[in-house]
Short mmCIF file of C-alpha atoms and ligand atoms in Angstrom, two decimals:
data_model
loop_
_atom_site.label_atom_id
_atom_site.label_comp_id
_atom_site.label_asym_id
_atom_site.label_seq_id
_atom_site.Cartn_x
_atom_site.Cartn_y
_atom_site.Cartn_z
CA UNK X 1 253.38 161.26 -32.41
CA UNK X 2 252.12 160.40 -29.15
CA UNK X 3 248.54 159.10 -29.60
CA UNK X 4 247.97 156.74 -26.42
CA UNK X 5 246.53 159.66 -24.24
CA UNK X 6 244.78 160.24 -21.20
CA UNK X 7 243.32 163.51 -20.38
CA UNK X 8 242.67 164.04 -16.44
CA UNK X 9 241.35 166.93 -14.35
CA UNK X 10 238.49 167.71 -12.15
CA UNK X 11 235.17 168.00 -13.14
CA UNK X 12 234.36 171.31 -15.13
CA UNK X 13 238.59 171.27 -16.05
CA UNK X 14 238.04 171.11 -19.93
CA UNK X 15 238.48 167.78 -20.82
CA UNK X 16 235.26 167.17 -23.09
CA UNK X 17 235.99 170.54 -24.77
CA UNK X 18 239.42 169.61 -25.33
CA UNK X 19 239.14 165.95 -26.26
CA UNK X 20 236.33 167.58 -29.06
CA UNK X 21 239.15 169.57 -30.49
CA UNK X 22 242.07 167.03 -30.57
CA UNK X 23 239.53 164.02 -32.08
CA UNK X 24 239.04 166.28 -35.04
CA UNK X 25 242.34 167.02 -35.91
CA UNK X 26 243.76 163.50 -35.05
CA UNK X 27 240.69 161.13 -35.86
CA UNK X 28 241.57 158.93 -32.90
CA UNK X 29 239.01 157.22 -31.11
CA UNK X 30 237.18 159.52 -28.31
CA UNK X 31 236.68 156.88 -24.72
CA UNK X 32 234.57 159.36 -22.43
CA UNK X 33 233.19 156.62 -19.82
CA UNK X 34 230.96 159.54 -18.71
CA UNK X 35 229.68 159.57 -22.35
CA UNK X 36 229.81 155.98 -22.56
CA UNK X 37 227.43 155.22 -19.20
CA UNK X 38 225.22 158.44 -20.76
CA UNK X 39 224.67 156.66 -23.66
CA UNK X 40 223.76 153.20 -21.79
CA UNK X 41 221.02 155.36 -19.90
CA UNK X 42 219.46 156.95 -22.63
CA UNK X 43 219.21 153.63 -24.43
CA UNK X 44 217.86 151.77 -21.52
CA UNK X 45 220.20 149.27 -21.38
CA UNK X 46 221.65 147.15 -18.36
CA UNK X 47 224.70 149.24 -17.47
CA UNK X 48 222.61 152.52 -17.91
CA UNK X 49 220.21 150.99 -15.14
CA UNK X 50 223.09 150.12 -13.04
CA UNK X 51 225.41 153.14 -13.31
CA UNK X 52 222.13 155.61 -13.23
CA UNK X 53 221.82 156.54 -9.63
CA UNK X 54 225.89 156.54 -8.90
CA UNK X 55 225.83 159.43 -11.84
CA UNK X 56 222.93 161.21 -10.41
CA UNK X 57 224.34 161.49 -6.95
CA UNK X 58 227.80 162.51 -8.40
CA UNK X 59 229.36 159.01 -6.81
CA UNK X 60 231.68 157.04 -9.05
CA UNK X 61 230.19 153.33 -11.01
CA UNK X 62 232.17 151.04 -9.45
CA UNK X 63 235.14 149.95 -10.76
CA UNK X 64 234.56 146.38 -11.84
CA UNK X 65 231.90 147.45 -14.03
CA UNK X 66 233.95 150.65 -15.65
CA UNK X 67 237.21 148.51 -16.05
CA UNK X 68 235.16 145.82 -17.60
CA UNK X 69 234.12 148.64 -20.20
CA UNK X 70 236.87 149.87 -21.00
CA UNK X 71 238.37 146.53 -21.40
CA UNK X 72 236.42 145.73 -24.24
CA UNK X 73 236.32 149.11 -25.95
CA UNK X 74 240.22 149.89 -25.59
CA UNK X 75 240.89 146.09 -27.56
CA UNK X 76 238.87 147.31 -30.32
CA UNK X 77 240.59 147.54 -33.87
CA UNK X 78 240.03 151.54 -34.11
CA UNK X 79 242.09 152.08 -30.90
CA UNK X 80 245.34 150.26 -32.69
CA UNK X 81 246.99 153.65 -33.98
CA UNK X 82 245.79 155.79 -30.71
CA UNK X 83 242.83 156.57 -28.29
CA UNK X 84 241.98 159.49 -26.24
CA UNK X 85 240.60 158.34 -22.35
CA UNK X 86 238.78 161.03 -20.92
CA UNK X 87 237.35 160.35 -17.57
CA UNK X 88 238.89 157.41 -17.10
CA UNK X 89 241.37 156.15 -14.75
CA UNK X 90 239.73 157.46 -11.83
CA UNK X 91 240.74 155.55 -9.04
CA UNK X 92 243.84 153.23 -8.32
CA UNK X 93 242.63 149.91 -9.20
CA UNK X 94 241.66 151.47 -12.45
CA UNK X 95 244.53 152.84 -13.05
CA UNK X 96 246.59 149.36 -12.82
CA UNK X 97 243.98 147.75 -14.82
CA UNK X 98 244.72 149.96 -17.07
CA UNK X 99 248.16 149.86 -16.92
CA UNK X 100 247.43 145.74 -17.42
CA UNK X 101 245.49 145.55 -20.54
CA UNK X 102 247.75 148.60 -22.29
CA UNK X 103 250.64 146.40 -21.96
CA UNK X 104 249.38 143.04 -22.81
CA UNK X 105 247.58 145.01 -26.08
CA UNK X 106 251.08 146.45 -27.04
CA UNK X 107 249.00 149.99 -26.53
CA UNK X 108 251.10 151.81 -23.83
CA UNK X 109 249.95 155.05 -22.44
CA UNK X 110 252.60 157.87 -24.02
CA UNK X 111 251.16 161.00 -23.01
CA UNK X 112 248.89 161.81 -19.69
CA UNK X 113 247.61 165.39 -19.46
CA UNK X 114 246.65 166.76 -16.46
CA UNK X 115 244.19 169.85 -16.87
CA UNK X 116 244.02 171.53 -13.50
CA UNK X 117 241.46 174.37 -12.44
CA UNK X 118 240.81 175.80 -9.27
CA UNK X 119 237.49 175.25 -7.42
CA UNK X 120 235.56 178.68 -7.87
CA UNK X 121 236.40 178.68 -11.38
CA UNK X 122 234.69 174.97 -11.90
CA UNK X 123 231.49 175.82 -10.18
CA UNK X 124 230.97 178.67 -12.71
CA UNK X 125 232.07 176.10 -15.52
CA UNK X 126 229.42 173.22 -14.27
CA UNK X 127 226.54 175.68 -13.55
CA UNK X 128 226.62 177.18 -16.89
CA UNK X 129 227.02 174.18 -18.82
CA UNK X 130 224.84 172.88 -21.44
CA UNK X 131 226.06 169.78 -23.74
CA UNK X 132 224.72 168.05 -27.19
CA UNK X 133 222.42 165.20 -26.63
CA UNK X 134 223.85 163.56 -30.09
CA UNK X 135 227.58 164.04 -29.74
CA UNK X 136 228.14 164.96 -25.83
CA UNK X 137 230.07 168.76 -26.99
CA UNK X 138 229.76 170.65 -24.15
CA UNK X 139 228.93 174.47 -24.00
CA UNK X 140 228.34 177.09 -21.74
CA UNK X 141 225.61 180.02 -21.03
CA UNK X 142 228.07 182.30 -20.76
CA UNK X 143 231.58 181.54 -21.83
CA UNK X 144 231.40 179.04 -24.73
CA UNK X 145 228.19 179.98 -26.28
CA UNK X 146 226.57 177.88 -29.87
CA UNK X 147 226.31 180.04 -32.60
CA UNK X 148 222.71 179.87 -32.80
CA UNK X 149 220.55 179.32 -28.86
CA UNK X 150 219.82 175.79 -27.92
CA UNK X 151 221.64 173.88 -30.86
CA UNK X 152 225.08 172.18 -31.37
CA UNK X 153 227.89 173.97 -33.92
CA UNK X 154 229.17 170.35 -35.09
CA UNK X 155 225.96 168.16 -35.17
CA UNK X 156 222.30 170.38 -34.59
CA UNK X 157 222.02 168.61 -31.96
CA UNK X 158 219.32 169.89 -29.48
CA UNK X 159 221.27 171.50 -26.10
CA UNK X 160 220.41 170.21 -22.10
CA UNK X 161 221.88 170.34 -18.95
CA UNK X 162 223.20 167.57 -17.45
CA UNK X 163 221.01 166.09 -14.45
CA UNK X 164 224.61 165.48 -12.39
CA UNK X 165 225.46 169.29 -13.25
CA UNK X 166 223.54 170.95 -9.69
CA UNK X 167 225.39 172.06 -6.74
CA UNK X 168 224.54 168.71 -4.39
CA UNK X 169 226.09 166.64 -7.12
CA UNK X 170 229.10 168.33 -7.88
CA UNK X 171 229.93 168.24 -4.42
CA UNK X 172 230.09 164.78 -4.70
CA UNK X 173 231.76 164.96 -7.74
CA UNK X 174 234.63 167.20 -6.40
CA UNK X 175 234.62 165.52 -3.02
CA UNK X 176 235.60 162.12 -4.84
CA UNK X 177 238.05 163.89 -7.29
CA UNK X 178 240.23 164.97 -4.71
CA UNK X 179 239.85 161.47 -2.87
CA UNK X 180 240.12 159.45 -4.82
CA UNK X 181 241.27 161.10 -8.80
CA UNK X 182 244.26 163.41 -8.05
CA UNK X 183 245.99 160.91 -5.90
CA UNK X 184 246.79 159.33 -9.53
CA UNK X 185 248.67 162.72 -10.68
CA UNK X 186 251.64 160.99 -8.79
CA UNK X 187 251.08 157.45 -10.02
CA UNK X 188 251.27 158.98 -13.84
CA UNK X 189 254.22 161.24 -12.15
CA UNK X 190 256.08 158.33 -11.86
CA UNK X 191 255.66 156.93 -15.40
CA UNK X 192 257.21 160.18 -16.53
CA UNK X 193 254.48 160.97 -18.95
CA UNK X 194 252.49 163.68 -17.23
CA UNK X 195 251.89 167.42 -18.11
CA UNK X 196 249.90 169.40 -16.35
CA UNK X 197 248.58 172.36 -17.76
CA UNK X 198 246.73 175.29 -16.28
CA UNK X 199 243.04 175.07 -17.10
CA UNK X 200 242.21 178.44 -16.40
CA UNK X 201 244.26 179.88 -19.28
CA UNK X 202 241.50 179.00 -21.60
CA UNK X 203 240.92 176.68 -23.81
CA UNK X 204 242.93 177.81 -26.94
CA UNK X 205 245.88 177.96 -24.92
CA UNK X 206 245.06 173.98 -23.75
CA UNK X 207 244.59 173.29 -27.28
CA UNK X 208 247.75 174.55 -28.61
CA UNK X 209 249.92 173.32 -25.65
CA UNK X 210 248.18 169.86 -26.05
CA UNK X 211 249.32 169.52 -29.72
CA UNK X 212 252.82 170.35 -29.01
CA UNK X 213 252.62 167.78 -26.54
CA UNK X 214 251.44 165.37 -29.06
CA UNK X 215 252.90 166.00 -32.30
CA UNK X 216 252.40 165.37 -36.03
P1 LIG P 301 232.21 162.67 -16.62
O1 LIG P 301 231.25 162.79 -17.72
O2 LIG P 301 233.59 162.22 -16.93
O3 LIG P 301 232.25 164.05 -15.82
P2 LIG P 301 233.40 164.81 -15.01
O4 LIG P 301 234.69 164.14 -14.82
O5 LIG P 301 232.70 165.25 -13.78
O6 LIG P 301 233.85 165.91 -15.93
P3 LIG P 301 232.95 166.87 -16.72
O7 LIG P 301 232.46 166.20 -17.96
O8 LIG P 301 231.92 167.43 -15.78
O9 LIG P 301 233.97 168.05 -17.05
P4 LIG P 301 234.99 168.25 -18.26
O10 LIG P 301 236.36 168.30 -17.68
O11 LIG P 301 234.73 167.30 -19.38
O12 LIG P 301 234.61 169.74 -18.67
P5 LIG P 301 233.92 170.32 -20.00
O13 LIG P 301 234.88 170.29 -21.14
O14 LIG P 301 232.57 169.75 -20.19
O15 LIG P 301 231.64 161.68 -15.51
C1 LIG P 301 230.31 161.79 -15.07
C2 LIG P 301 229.99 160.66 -14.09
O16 LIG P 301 230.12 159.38 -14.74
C3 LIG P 301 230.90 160.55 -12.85
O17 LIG P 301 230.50 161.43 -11.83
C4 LIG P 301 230.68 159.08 -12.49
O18 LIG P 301 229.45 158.87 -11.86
C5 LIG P 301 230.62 158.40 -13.85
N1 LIG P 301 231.98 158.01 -14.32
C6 LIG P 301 232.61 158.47 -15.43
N2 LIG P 301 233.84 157.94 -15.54
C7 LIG P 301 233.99 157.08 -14.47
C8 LIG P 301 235.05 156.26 -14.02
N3 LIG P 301 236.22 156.20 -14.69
N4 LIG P 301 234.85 155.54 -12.88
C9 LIG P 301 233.69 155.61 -12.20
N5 LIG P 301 232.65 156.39 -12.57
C10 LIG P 301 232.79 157.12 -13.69
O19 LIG P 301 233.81 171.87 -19.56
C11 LIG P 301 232.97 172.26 -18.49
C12 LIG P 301 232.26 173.57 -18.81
O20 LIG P 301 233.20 174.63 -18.89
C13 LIG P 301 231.52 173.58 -20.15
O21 LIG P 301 230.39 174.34 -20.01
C14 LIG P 301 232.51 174.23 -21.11
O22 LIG P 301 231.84 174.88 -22.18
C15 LIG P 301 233.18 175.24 -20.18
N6 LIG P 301 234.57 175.49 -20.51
C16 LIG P 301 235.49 174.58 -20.89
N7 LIG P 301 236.68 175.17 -21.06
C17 LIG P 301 236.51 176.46 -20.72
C18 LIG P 301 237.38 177.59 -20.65
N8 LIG P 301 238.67 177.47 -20.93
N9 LIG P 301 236.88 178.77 -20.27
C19 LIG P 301 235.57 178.89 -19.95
N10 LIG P 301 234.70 177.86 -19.99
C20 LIG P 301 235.17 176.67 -20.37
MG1 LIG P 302 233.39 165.70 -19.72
ZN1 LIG P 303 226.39 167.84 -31.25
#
């Protein structure tokens, strides 16, 4: 089984709603640093001051202060059999930090998926989206609705939209994905562990190519 995963993409690709899937069937640890610096705001703590404006205005936290969190949660003793990074690398440096403290942890990356999307599509996705203040699933007005208005399938969780999901943000957003993000599709490319797969397909079909991909 390949459990040292990173799931990449643009914003609005599917990774959340993916990553939701896979953690239930494989009980691996979830490392979302968007749902990591969400949770540091809502809690008022130190990082949630700092990284609060960069999130607003769709710019990345810099990367000292995202490879210094992922540092400490990727050591942790639940990440020994597996861990799924969402979000994160994002930019070069993180990317060979990461590539660092995998090795000297004996935690390799095995498996990089690459969900790609084209533009038009992930406007619709971000605009419509509505996600689970208790356990960050994501959902959409349209396409993914909840069973019942307002409330989270997996927790009851009460539904909001994200204050980085308007269309002067995700400009931002998008602008610094193709900067500064994709750039890394050929960095992984080189590892040989990347798979893209075509994010427009829907998300059953990402599912079930994604466990293929990583096994019993
Ligand atoms: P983060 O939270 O990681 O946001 P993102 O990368 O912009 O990605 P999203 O969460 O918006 O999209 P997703 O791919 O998870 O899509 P989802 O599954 O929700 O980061 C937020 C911010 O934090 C950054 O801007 C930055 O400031 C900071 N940050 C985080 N990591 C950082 C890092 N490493 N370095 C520096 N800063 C960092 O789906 C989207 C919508 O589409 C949903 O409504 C969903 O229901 C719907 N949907 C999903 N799949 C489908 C489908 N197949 N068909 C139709 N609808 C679908
Ligand atoms: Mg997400
Ligand atoms: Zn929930």
């Amino acid at each position: 089984m390949k459990s040292n995963i990173i799931l990449m993409g643009p914003p609005g690709a599917g990774k959340g709603t993916l990553a939701k899937r896979l953690i239930a069937k494989y009980k691996i640890p979830h490392i979302s640093t968007g749902d990591m610096f969400r949770e540091a705001i809502k809690a008022n703590t130190k990082l949630g001051l700092l990284a609060k404006d960069y999130m607003t205005r769709g710019d990345l936290v810099p990367d000292d202060v995202t490879i210094g969190i992922v540092n400490e949660r990727l050591a942790k003793d639940d990440c020994s059999h597996g861990y799924l990074l969402d979000g994160f690398p994002r930019t070069l440096a993180q990317a060979e930090a990461l590539k660092k403290l995998t090795e000297n942890l004996k935690r390799d990356v095995n498996l990089v998926i690459n969900i790609d999307c084209d533009q038009e599509e992930l406007v619709k996705r971000i605009s419509g989206r509505r996600v689970c203040k208790n356990c960050g699933a994501p959902y959409h007005v349209l396409f993914v609705k909840p069973k019942v208005e307002g409330v989270c399938d997996i927790c009851g969780g009460p539904l909001f939209q994200r204050s980085d999901d308007n269309e002067e943000s995700l400009k931002v957003r998008l602008s610094n994905y193709y900067n500064m993000t994709k750039p890394l599709i050929s960095f992984y490319e080189k590892s040989g562990n990347l798979v893209n797969l075509d994010g427009i397909k829907g998300s059953d079909y990402v599912y079930s190519e994604a466990i293929k991909l990583i096994g019993e």
